[in-house]
Amino acid sequence: MSLSLKNYLYIGFGLFLILGAYLSLFQARKGLEEISLKREGVPMRYIGPTESEGPHPGVIIAHGFAGSKQLMLAYAYTFARAGYACLLPDFVGHGANPRPMPSQQSEQALQDNLDLAYQVLRSRSEVDPSQLALLGHSMGSGAVLRYSLAYPERFAATIAISPSARGVVVSDSLPRNLLLQAGEFEAPFVATARRLLEESGGIDSQMQEGLGRDLQIIEGVEHISILFHKKSHHTALSWLDQTFGRKSSVSYADGRIPWFWGHVLGWLLLALGLMPVWHRYLVDSTKTNIGKKRPLILGQLLGPLLAVGLLVLIRLAYSGIGTIGGLLVGGGFALWVLLAGGIWVLIGLRPRKPERRELMGAIGLFLLFFLSYGWIAEQMWLPFFLNGPRLMRWLPLSLGFFPWFLATGYLLHQTTAWQRVLWWLVQSILIALCSLLIVRWVPELRFLVLMIPVLPIVFGVCFLGGTAVRAPWSFAIASSLFLGWQVAMLFPLSG
């Protein structure tokens, strides 16, 4: 089948974006040493300079809840280019760490992981063990605050980003050289940062005595986007330089994330360019008759809200909803989507059996998600490849998401591009609204409120990918497997 000029333009621009993403990754790593390590089962990544002589000051960089070492790479690349040696661990239950997060004494488990990271960093020949600092985000900020208070002689500075500090008692002298950061749009963390600043004696510039204190509010960001903001990176770097009496002339600005999304878009454009071939050999989108859409629309609007009510009732009967399926929060989220999708299907859908070519289309679409999102996410900002315990949870989670995506696939079938955008907005608003209701009535799942900016992006990737495969079953199977993979990877393993 011949391709039109528009198809070739899609393919050409897609290849340009894919190549640009890999070039941005190469530029971010250029001149740096990057090594993957594992000590006593804890995965770590060392990033340090190769073009300057050591020993270098060292920084342990700790991620937050449902985070990973990949999520903190922007700080490591910025610091390493300024002459700092950085170590990023995956906390217990997070990222590539296969050990579940204990339900009891989880704070002690984080302290044990930090102690192991400290021993690894200070033992490296290129690191000056007398010049060390800590940086942590959210849950990781509480962990580094506790660790620096327990071992004040080890660390000359502590940087707490989006601080979570329940039970942490700071003073005007400990921890040494405390920098607090919070995003403008994360009010609870701003309040915590202001409280910590007040308890530690207020703003102080006595850096050489270890008494430095400051608070920076990063404009225009919230709990996740603060990790990718240049001001956050460079304010933290300046604090380290003041602590260690250094002067960095680093102009590096981390630009990998826009290129990551460019990479995703590039693969989707490539798929759109090849859509005539795709439809000829994998999917025949003209055979599906969905009937009237009015029940589907009603199910879309009612299903998520009714599912919130059912989730509240289940919580009354089952106290372990926050750890269902062996994942903290993620299993409860999957249960809500299963209930919402099931109600939606019952109200508005009578699906026919899938055809073989639709199953082949599902494999092709999942492969597209994997190529566009997977490996490069692992390198840029999110873990992607599942270890054994997470792989066991993937298919059950995917089954939970399947009814939702099957109904969505029928709703989107033979719609225009603008109609798809409209329904993506409707779903995003419903998911955000229901997440707020769930957080209010099911507090074990309160972390969902921090995922509100992220979930529409993940669902948007599915919507864009579905544009290349106009078959409901193909869309449903591939999207369910993709979202199940993401949830299995991102949320912490529970013990």
Short mmCIF file of C-alpha atoms in Angstrom, two decimals:
data_model
loop_
_atom_site.label_atom_id
_atom_site.label_comp_id
_atom_site.label_asym_id
_atom_site.label_seq_id
_atom_site.Cartn_x
_atom_site.Cartn_y
_atom_site.Cartn_z
CA MET A 1 0.00 0.00 0.00
CA SER A 2 1.41 3.37 -1.00
CA LEU A 3 1.83 6.17 1.54
CA SER A 4 0.80 9.78 1.01
CA LEU A 5 2.98 12.85 1.49
CA LYS A 6 1.31 13.42 4.88
CA ASN A 7 2.31 9.92 5.97
CA TYR A 8 5.93 10.54 4.97
CA LEU A 9 5.92 13.86 6.88
CA TYR A 10 4.66 12.07 9.99
CA ILE A 11 7.41 9.46 9.63
CA GLY A 12 10.13 12.03 9.02
CA PHE A 13 9.19 14.28 11.93
CA GLY A 14 8.76 11.26 14.19
CA LEU A 15 12.27 10.02 13.40
CA PHE A 16 13.63 13.53 14.06
CA LEU A 17 12.06 13.59 17.55
CA ILE A 18 13.31 10.10 18.38
CA LEU A 19 16.86 10.97 17.33
CA GLY A 20 16.71 14.26 19.26
CA ALA A 21 15.71 12.44 22.45
CA TYR A 22 18.70 10.12 22.28
CA LEU A 23 21.02 13.03 21.57
CA SER A 24 19.69 14.85 24.66
CA LEU A 25 20.37 11.75 26.74
CA PHE A 26 23.92 11.57 25.35
CA GLN A 27 24.51 15.25 26.13
CA ALA A 28 23.25 14.86 29.71
CA ARG A 29 25.76 12.07 30.35
CA LYS A 30 28.68 13.53 28.43
CA GLY A 31 31.75 14.00 30.62
CA LEU A 32 30.27 12.06 33.54
CA GLU A 33 30.92 8.66 35.05
CA GLU A 34 27.74 6.66 35.63
CA ILE A 35 27.83 3.28 37.36
CA SER A 36 25.02 0.97 38.53
CA LEU A 37 25.71 -0.68 41.89
CA LYS A 38 23.98 -3.06 44.28
CA ARG A 39 24.90 -3.48 47.93
CA GLU A 40 23.05 -5.89 50.22
CA GLY A 41 20.14 -5.95 47.79
CA VAL A 42 19.83 -2.15 47.50
CA PRO A 43 20.21 -0.85 43.90
CA MET A 44 22.17 2.40 43.60
CA ARG A 45 23.53 4.62 40.85
CA TYR A 46 26.79 6.53 41.16
CA ILE A 47 27.20 9.66 39.01
CA GLY A 48 30.32 11.77 39.18
CA PRO A 49 32.67 13.91 37.12
CA THR A 50 35.41 12.43 34.97
CA GLU A 51 37.04 15.64 33.72
CA SER A 52 38.21 17.03 37.09
CA GLU A 53 40.58 15.56 39.64
CA GLY A 54 39.26 14.28 42.97
CA PRO A 55 38.62 13.79 45.68
CA HIS A 56 35.17 15.31 45.23
CA PRO A 57 32.53 16.33 47.76
CA GLY A 58 29.79 13.72 47.87
CA VAL A 59 25.99 13.94 47.93
CA ILE A 60 23.47 11.21 48.71
CA ILE A 61 20.24 11.92 46.80
CA ALA A 62 17.08 10.28 48.16
CA HIS A 63 13.76 9.94 46.31
CA GLY A 64 10.24 10.18 47.70
CA PHE A 65 7.27 7.81 48.03
CA ALA A 66 6.62 5.93 44.77
CA GLY A 67 9.82 7.50 43.43
CA SER A 68 13.12 6.01 42.38
CA LYS A 69 16.72 6.95 41.68
CA GLN A 70 15.72 7.82 38.10
CA LEU A 71 13.32 10.48 39.32
CA MET A 72 16.22 12.35 40.98
CA LEU A 73 18.68 12.24 38.07
CA ALA A 74 18.40 15.95 37.23
CA TYR A 75 20.00 16.89 40.57
CA ALA A 76 22.77 14.34 40.08
CA TYR A 77 23.61 15.56 36.56
CA THR A 78 23.64 19.19 37.73
CA PHE A 79 25.81 18.47 40.77
CA ALA A 80 28.19 16.11 38.95
CA ARG A 81 28.92 18.73 36.29
CA ALA A 82 29.91 21.06 39.13
CA GLY A 83 32.38 18.55 40.57
CA TYR A 84 30.24 16.59 43.04
CA ALA A 85 30.08 12.81 43.36
CA CYS A 86 26.46 11.65 43.72
CA LEU A 87 24.90 8.40 44.90
CA LEU A 88 21.22 7.64 44.31
CA PRO A 89 19.71 4.60 46.08
CA ASP A 90 16.36 2.88 45.50
CA PHE A 91 14.69 2.69 48.90
CA VAL A 92 13.17 -0.57 50.12
CA GLY A 93 10.02 -1.40 48.14
CA HIS A 94 10.76 1.22 45.49
CA GLY A 95 12.18 1.18 41.96
CA ALA A 96 14.38 -1.84 41.33
CA ASN A 97 14.57 -2.77 45.03
CA PRO A 98 12.81 -6.17 45.30
CA ARG A 99 12.31 -6.09 49.07
CA PRO A 100 8.81 -5.04 50.18
CA MET A 101 8.45 -1.96 52.34
CA PRO A 102 7.67 -3.17 55.87
CA SER A 103 4.31 -2.18 57.31
CA GLN A 104 6.04 -1.64 60.65
CA GLN A 105 9.31 0.25 61.19
CA SER A 106 9.38 1.57 57.64
CA GLU A 107 11.25 4.68 58.80
CA GLN A 108 13.98 2.47 60.24
CA ALA A 109 14.22 0.63 56.91
CA LEU A 110 14.85 3.97 55.15
CA GLN A 111 17.53 4.83 57.71
CA ASP A 112 19.21 1.47 57.09
CA ASN A 113 19.20 2.14 53.33
CA LEU A 114 20.73 5.59 53.85
CA ASP A 115 23.39 4.14 56.13
CA LEU A 116 24.32 1.64 53.45
CA ALA A 117 24.48 4.42 50.84
CA TYR A 118 26.70 6.45 53.17
CA GLN A 119 29.12 3.54 53.59
CA VAL A 120 29.25 2.99 49.81
CA LEU A 121 29.80 6.68 48.95
CA ARG A 122 32.47 7.40 51.54
CA SER A 123 34.40 4.27 50.53
CA ARG A 124 34.89 5.40 46.93
CA SER A 125 38.40 6.65 46.22
CA GLU A 126 37.17 9.67 44.24
CA VAL A 127 35.06 10.94 47.17
CA ASP A 128 36.24 13.10 50.07
CA PRO A 129 34.56 11.46 53.11
CA SER A 130 34.94 14.67 55.14
CA GLN A 131 32.77 16.64 52.67
CA LEU A 132 29.39 14.98 52.40
CA ALA A 133 25.82 16.25 52.10
CA LEU A 134 22.28 14.88 51.88
CA LEU A 135 19.37 15.77 49.61
CA GLY A 136 15.90 14.24 49.80
CA HIS A 137 12.45 14.75 48.28
CA SER A 138 9.14 14.23 50.12
CA MET A 139 9.43 10.92 51.99
CA GLY A 140 13.15 11.05 51.24
CA SER A 141 13.37 14.51 52.81
CA GLY A 142 12.09 13.15 56.10
CA ALA A 143 14.56 10.30 55.85
CA VAL A 144 17.58 12.56 55.25
CA LEU A 145 16.52 14.94 58.02
CA ARG A 146 16.37 12.07 60.50
CA TYR A 147 19.66 10.63 59.30
CA SER A 148 21.51 13.96 59.46
CA LEU A 149 20.16 14.55 62.97
CA ALA A 150 21.32 11.08 64.03
CA TYR A 151 24.82 11.56 62.55
CA PRO A 152 25.53 15.32 62.50
CA GLU A 153 29.28 14.77 62.26
CA ARG A 154 28.94 13.02 58.90
CA PHE A 155 27.18 15.71 56.86
CA ALA A 156 27.95 19.36 56.31
CA ALA A 157 24.59 20.17 54.65
CA THR A 158 21.05 18.81 54.34
CA ILE A 159 18.63 19.82 51.57
CA ALA A 160 14.96 18.93 52.10
CA ILE A 161 12.74 19.33 49.02
CA SER A 162 8.95 19.21 49.52
CA PRO A 163 9.67 18.31 53.15
CA SER A 164 7.74 15.58 54.90
CA ALA A 165 8.90 15.76 58.50
CA ARG A 166 6.39 14.12 60.83
CA GLY A 167 8.13 13.58 64.14
CA VAL A 168 11.33 15.36 63.06
CA VAL A 169 12.69 17.82 65.64
CA VAL A 170 15.17 20.35 64.26
CA SER A 171 17.05 23.09 66.14
CA ASP A 172 19.04 26.22 65.40
CA SER A 173 22.21 24.13 65.09
CA LEU A 174 21.05 20.76 63.73
CA PRO A 175 20.94 19.63 61.05
CA ARG A 176 23.91 21.57 59.78
CA ASN A 177 23.29 24.03 56.91
CA LEU A 178 19.63 23.25 56.30
CA LEU A 179 18.07 24.31 52.98
CA LEU A 180 14.32 23.87 52.54
CA GLN A 181 12.51 23.95 49.20
CA ALA A 182 8.84 23.62 48.26
CA GLY A 183 6.78 24.21 45.13
CA GLU A 184 4.37 27.11 44.91
CA PHE A 185 1.45 24.73 44.21
CA GLU A 186 2.03 22.21 47.02
CA ALA A 187 0.57 24.14 49.96
CA PRO A 188 0.90 21.42 52.65
CA PHE A 189 4.62 21.06 51.95
CA VAL A 190 5.10 24.83 51.91
CA ALA A 191 3.51 24.92 55.36
CA THR A 192 5.82 22.16 56.59
CA ALA A 193 8.86 23.97 55.19
CA ARG A 194 7.87 27.22 56.90
CA ARG A 195 7.37 25.38 60.20
CA LEU A 196 10.78 23.71 59.96
CA LEU A 197 12.44 27.03 59.14
CA GLU A 198 10.86 28.65 62.18
CA GLU A 199 11.80 25.74 64.47
CA SER A 200 15.39 25.86 63.21
CA GLY A 201 15.80 29.54 64.11
CA GLY A 202 14.88 31.26 60.85
CA ILE A 203 17.02 32.37 57.93
CA ASP A 204 20.73 32.38 58.79
CA SER A 205 23.79 32.88 56.56
CA GLN A 206 26.46 31.44 58.89
CA MET A 207 27.41 28.66 56.50
CA GLN A 208 30.98 28.11 57.67
CA GLU A 209 29.74 27.47 61.21
CA GLY A 210 27.15 25.00 59.91
CA LEU A 211 24.29 27.24 61.01
CA GLY A 212 23.00 28.18 57.55
CA ARG A 213 19.21 28.20 57.19
CA ASP A 214 17.06 29.14 54.20
CA LEU A 215 13.76 28.45 52.48
CA GLN A 216 13.15 28.72 48.73
CA ILE A 217 9.66 28.60 47.22
CA ILE A 218 9.96 27.44 43.61
CA GLU A 219 7.40 29.26 41.48
CA GLY A 220 4.99 27.53 39.14
CA VAL A 221 5.59 23.92 40.24
CA GLU A 222 3.97 21.26 42.41
CA HIS A 223 5.13 18.06 44.08
CA ILE A 224 6.48 16.29 41.01
CA SER A 225 7.44 19.10 38.62
CA ILE A 226 9.69 20.71 41.25
CA LEU A 227 12.13 17.87 40.57
CA PHE A 228 12.64 19.08 36.99
CA HIS A 229 12.85 22.82 37.59
CA LYS A 230 16.16 24.56 36.92
CA LYS A 231 15.78 26.89 39.90
CA SER A 232 15.44 23.96 42.28
CA HIS A 233 18.60 22.33 40.88
CA HIS A 234 20.71 25.48 40.89
CA THR A 235 19.52 26.72 44.28
CA ALA A 236 20.55 23.38 45.75
CA LEU A 237 23.90 23.53 43.95
CA SER A 238 24.55 27.05 45.25
CA TRP A 239 23.84 25.87 48.80
CA LEU A 240 26.37 23.05 48.43
CA ASP A 241 28.96 25.46 47.01
CA GLN A 242 28.49 27.83 49.95
CA THR A 243 28.81 24.92 52.36
CA PHE A 244 32.05 23.62 50.90
CA GLY A 245 33.57 26.95 49.90
CA ARG A 246 33.40 26.21 46.19
CA LYS A 247 32.39 28.32 43.21
CA SER A 248 30.66 26.50 40.37
CA SER A 249 30.30 28.00 36.93
CA VAL A 250 27.77 25.46 35.71
CA SER A 251 25.21 26.58 33.14
CA TYR A 252 23.75 23.08 32.69
CA ALA A 253 19.96 23.04 32.46
CA ASP A 254 18.36 19.62 32.43
CA GLY A 255 16.28 19.37 29.25
CA ARG A 256 15.72 15.62 29.07
CA ILE A 257 12.03 15.57 30.04
CA PRO A 258 10.70 17.62 27.08
CA TRP A 259 12.77 15.39 24.82
CA PHE A 260 11.37 12.30 26.55
CA TRP A 261 7.85 13.39 25.61
CA GLY A 262 9.17 14.26 22.17
CA HIS A 263 10.39 10.67 21.93
CA VAL A 264 6.92 9.36 22.86
CA LEU A 265 5.30 11.70 20.31
CA GLY A 266 7.89 10.69 17.71
CA TRP A 267 6.95 7.02 17.94
CA LEU A 268 3.25 7.85 17.81
CA LEU A 269 3.80 9.98 14.70
CA LEU A 270 5.76 7.11 13.20
CA ALA A 271 2.81 4.82 13.89
CA LEU A 272 0.37 7.33 12.39
CA GLY A 273 2.54 7.58 9.30
CA LEU A 274 2.44 3.81 8.91
CA MET A 275 -1.27 3.56 9.78
CA PRO A 276 -2.39 2.48 6.28
CA VAL A 277 -0.02 -0.48 6.47
CA TRP A 278 -1.00 -1.11 10.09
CA HIS A 279 -4.71 -1.25 9.27
CA ARG A 280 -4.21 -3.44 6.24
CA TYR A 281 -2.29 -6.19 8.02
CA LEU A 282 -3.35 -5.96 11.67
CA VAL A 283 -6.69 -4.22 12.18
CA ASP A 284 -9.80 -3.67 10.11
CA SER A 285 -11.44 -0.71 11.84
CA THR A 286 -14.52 -0.63 9.62
CA LYS A 287 -16.19 -3.79 10.93
CA THR A 288 -16.99 -2.61 14.43
CA ASN A 289 -20.57 -1.45 14.92
CA ILE A 290 -20.91 0.11 18.37
CA GLY A 291 -24.56 1.11 18.09
CA LYS A 292 -25.84 4.10 20.05
CA LYS A 293 -23.31 6.01 22.12
CA ARG A 294 -25.74 7.50 24.63
CA PRO A 295 -25.46 4.61 27.15
CA LEU A 296 -21.66 4.72 26.78
CA ILE A 297 -21.60 8.42 27.62
CA LEU A 298 -23.88 7.87 30.62
CA GLY A 299 -21.64 5.05 31.87
CA GLN A 300 -18.55 7.23 31.49
CA LEU A 301 -20.09 9.92 33.71
CA LEU A 302 -21.69 7.67 36.34
CA GLY A 303 -19.21 4.80 36.59
CA PRO A 304 -16.31 6.62 38.29
CA LEU A 305 -18.54 8.37 40.83
CA LEU A 306 -20.49 5.23 41.76
CA ALA A 307 -17.18 3.37 42.08
CA VAL A 308 -16.00 5.84 44.72
CA GLY A 309 -19.06 4.97 46.82
CA LEU A 310 -18.39 1.25 46.44
CA LEU A 311 -14.74 1.77 47.38
CA VAL A 312 -15.79 3.53 50.60
CA LEU A 313 -18.12 0.60 51.46
CA ILE A 314 -15.33 -1.91 50.78
CA ARG A 315 -13.04 0.04 53.11
CA LEU A 316 -15.57 -0.32 55.91
CA ALA A 317 -15.44 -4.10 55.52
CA TYR A 318 -11.76 -4.52 54.64
CA SER A 319 -9.04 -2.61 56.49
CA GLY A 320 -6.21 -3.59 54.13
CA ILE A 321 -7.37 -1.57 51.13
CA GLY A 322 -4.16 0.52 51.19
CA THR A 323 -2.01 -2.58 50.56
CA ILE A 324 -4.32 -4.68 48.42
CA GLY A 325 -2.50 -6.71 45.78
CA GLY A 326 0.83 -6.29 47.56
CA LEU A 327 1.24 -2.65 46.50
CA LEU A 328 0.94 0.47 48.60
CA VAL A 329 -1.87 2.63 47.12
CA GLY A 330 -1.53 1.14 43.61
CA GLY A 331 -3.75 -1.86 44.31
CA GLY A 332 -6.47 0.36 45.75
CA PHE A 333 -6.31 2.60 42.69
CA ALA A 334 -6.63 -0.43 40.41
CA LEU A 335 -9.65 -1.62 42.42
CA TRP A 336 -11.38 1.73 41.92
CA VAL A 337 -10.72 1.64 38.15
CA LEU A 338 -12.03 -1.95 38.02
CA LEU A 339 -15.25 -0.90 39.77
CA ALA A 340 -15.63 2.19 37.57
CA GLY A 341 -14.99 0.24 34.38
CA GLY A 342 -17.28 -2.60 35.42
CA ILE A 343 -20.16 -0.21 36.12
CA TRP A 344 -19.48 1.56 32.83
CA VAL A 345 -19.62 -1.71 30.88
CA LEU A 346 -22.84 -2.79 32.61
CA ILE A 347 -24.55 0.54 31.89
CA GLY A 348 -23.49 1.17 28.33
CA LEU A 349 -21.74 -1.66 26.52
CA ARG A 350 -22.52 -4.95 24.84
CA PRO A 351 -19.13 -5.83 23.34
CA ARG A 352 -18.74 -8.35 20.56
CA LYS A 353 -15.97 -10.95 20.52
CA PRO A 354 -12.56 -9.77 19.33
CA GLU A 355 -11.23 -10.87 15.97
CA ARG A 356 -7.78 -12.35 15.50
CA ARG A 357 -6.51 -9.27 13.71
CA GLU A 358 -7.59 -7.13 16.68
CA LEU A 359 -5.51 -9.32 18.98
CA MET A 360 -2.54 -8.84 16.67
CA GLY A 361 -3.24 -5.10 16.72
CA ALA A 362 -3.14 -5.20 20.54
CA ILE A 363 0.31 -6.77 20.44
CA GLY A 364 1.47 -4.13 17.99
CA LEU A 365 0.07 -1.26 20.07
CA PHE A 366 1.61 -2.56 23.29
CA LEU A 367 4.92 -2.86 21.47
CA LEU A 368 4.49 0.78 20.40
CA PHE A 369 3.95 1.81 24.04
CA PHE A 370 6.99 -0.21 25.07
CA LEU A 371 9.25 1.31 22.41
CA SER A 372 8.03 4.87 22.80
CA TYR A 373 7.84 4.99 26.59
CA GLY A 374 9.76 2.10 28.11
CA TRP A 375 13.51 1.93 27.72
CA ILE A 376 14.03 5.66 27.44
CA ALA A 377 11.90 6.28 30.56
CA GLU A 378 14.23 3.92 32.43
CA GLN A 379 17.17 6.04 31.31
CA MET A 380 15.60 9.48 31.80
CA TRP A 381 13.20 9.69 34.71
CA LEU A 382 11.15 6.59 35.59
CA PRO A 383 11.95 2.94 36.20
CA PHE A 384 10.28 0.69 33.65
CA PHE A 385 11.64 -2.86 33.66
CA LEU A 386 9.86 -5.05 36.21
CA ASN A 387 11.70 -7.21 38.71
CA GLY A 388 10.24 -10.56 39.79
CA PRO A 389 7.85 -9.39 42.55
CA ARG A 390 6.48 -6.61 40.35
CA LEU A 391 6.13 -8.84 37.29
CA MET A 392 3.87 -11.15 39.32
CA ARG A 393 1.50 -8.21 39.93
CA TRP A 394 1.41 -6.95 36.33
CA LEU A 395 -1.29 -9.16 34.77
CA PRO A 396 -3.72 -9.01 37.73
CA LEU A 397 -3.46 -5.22 37.68
CA SER A 398 -3.97 -5.17 33.91
CA LEU A 399 -7.16 -7.21 34.26
CA GLY A 400 -8.42 -4.59 36.70
CA PHE A 401 -7.95 -1.84 34.13
CA PHE A 402 -9.42 -3.80 31.21
CA PRO A 403 -13.17 -2.98 31.55
CA TRP A 404 -12.40 0.76 31.71
CA PHE A 405 -10.29 0.69 28.57
CA LEU A 406 -12.70 -1.56 26.69
CA ALA A 407 -15.52 0.92 27.26
CA THR A 408 -13.16 3.78 26.38
CA GLY A 409 -12.17 2.00 23.17
CA TYR A 410 -15.80 1.72 22.08
CA LEU A 411 -16.46 5.34 23.06
CA LEU A 412 -13.51 6.57 20.99
CA HIS A 413 -14.15 4.35 17.99
CA GLN A 414 -14.46 6.33 14.74
CA THR A 415 -14.17 9.68 16.54
CA THR A 416 -12.31 12.70 15.20
CA ALA A 417 -9.07 13.97 16.70
CA TRP A 418 -10.85 16.83 18.47
CA GLN A 419 -13.47 14.47 19.89
CA ARG A 420 -10.67 12.34 21.32
CA VAL A 421 -9.16 15.41 22.95
CA LEU A 422 -12.56 16.27 24.42
CA TRP A 423 -13.04 12.81 25.90
CA TRP A 424 -9.50 12.83 27.24
CA LEU A 425 -10.33 16.09 29.04
CA VAL A 426 -13.57 14.61 30.39
CA GLN A 427 -11.74 11.54 31.71
CA SER A 428 -8.96 13.67 33.20
CA ILE A 429 -11.48 15.83 35.07
CA LEU A 430 -13.39 12.77 36.31
CA ILE A 431 -10.19 11.06 37.48
CA ALA A 432 -9.03 14.21 39.29
CA LEU A 433 -12.42 14.73 40.95
CA CYS A 434 -12.73 11.11 42.02
CA SER A 435 -9.14 11.05 43.30
CA LEU A 436 -9.98 13.98 45.58
CA LEU A 437 -13.08 12.17 46.83
CA ILE A 438 -11.11 8.96 47.41
CA VAL A 439 -8.41 10.82 49.35
CA ARG A 440 -11.11 12.40 51.54
CA TRP A 441 -13.00 9.19 52.33
CA VAL A 442 -10.29 6.53 51.93
CA PRO A 443 -7.24 8.12 53.59
CA GLU A 444 -5.11 5.01 53.04
CA LEU A 445 -4.98 6.09 49.37
CA ARG A 446 -4.14 9.76 50.07
CA PHE A 447 -1.05 9.61 47.88
CA LEU A 448 -3.38 9.66 44.86
CA VAL A 449 -3.77 13.41 45.30
CA LEU A 450 -0.11 13.83 44.31
CA MET A 451 -0.69 11.70 41.21
CA ILE A 452 -3.46 13.94 39.85
CA PRO A 453 -1.08 15.81 37.48
CA VAL A 454 0.52 12.53 36.31
CA LEU A 455 -2.48 10.29 35.59
CA PRO A 456 -3.90 12.41 32.72
CA ILE A 457 -0.50 12.22 31.03
CA VAL A 458 -0.41 8.41 31.20
CA PHE A 459 -4.01 8.16 29.97
CA GLY A 460 -3.17 10.67 27.24
CA VAL A 461 -0.41 8.40 25.95
CA CYS A 462 -3.02 5.64 25.63
CA PHE A 463 -5.42 7.98 23.79
CA LEU A 464 -2.69 9.04 21.36
CA GLY A 465 -1.60 5.48 20.75
CA GLY A 466 -5.20 4.47 20.14
CA THR A 467 -5.34 6.97 17.30
CA ALA A 468 -3.14 4.61 15.30
CA VAL A 469 -5.33 1.59 16.07
CA ARG A 470 -9.03 2.27 15.54
CA ALA A 471 -10.20 -1.00 17.09
CA PRO A 472 -11.71 -1.14 20.60
CA TRP A 473 -10.30 -4.53 21.61
CA SER A 474 -6.81 -3.66 20.40
CA PHE A 475 -6.95 -0.39 22.33
CA ALA A 476 -8.33 -2.05 25.48
CA ILE A 477 -5.83 -4.91 25.68
CA ALA A 478 -2.77 -2.81 24.93
CA SER A 479 -3.77 0.10 27.19
CA SER A 480 -4.62 -2.22 30.08
CA LEU A 481 -1.29 -3.98 29.82
CA PHE A 482 0.51 -0.63 29.61
CA LEU A 483 -1.20 0.98 32.61
CA GLY A 484 -0.91 -2.24 34.61
CA TRP A 485 2.82 -2.22 33.87
CA GLN A 486 3.13 1.40 35.03
CA VAL A 487 1.26 0.83 38.29
CA ALA A 488 3.19 -2.38 39.01
CA MET A 489 6.43 -0.44 38.53
CA LEU A 490 5.71 2.87 40.24
CA PHE A 491 3.96 2.04 43.50
CA PRO A 492 5.93 0.59 46.43
CA LEU A 493 5.87 -3.11 47.21
CA SER A 494 4.16 -3.72 50.55
CA GLY A 495 5.22 -6.22 53.16
#
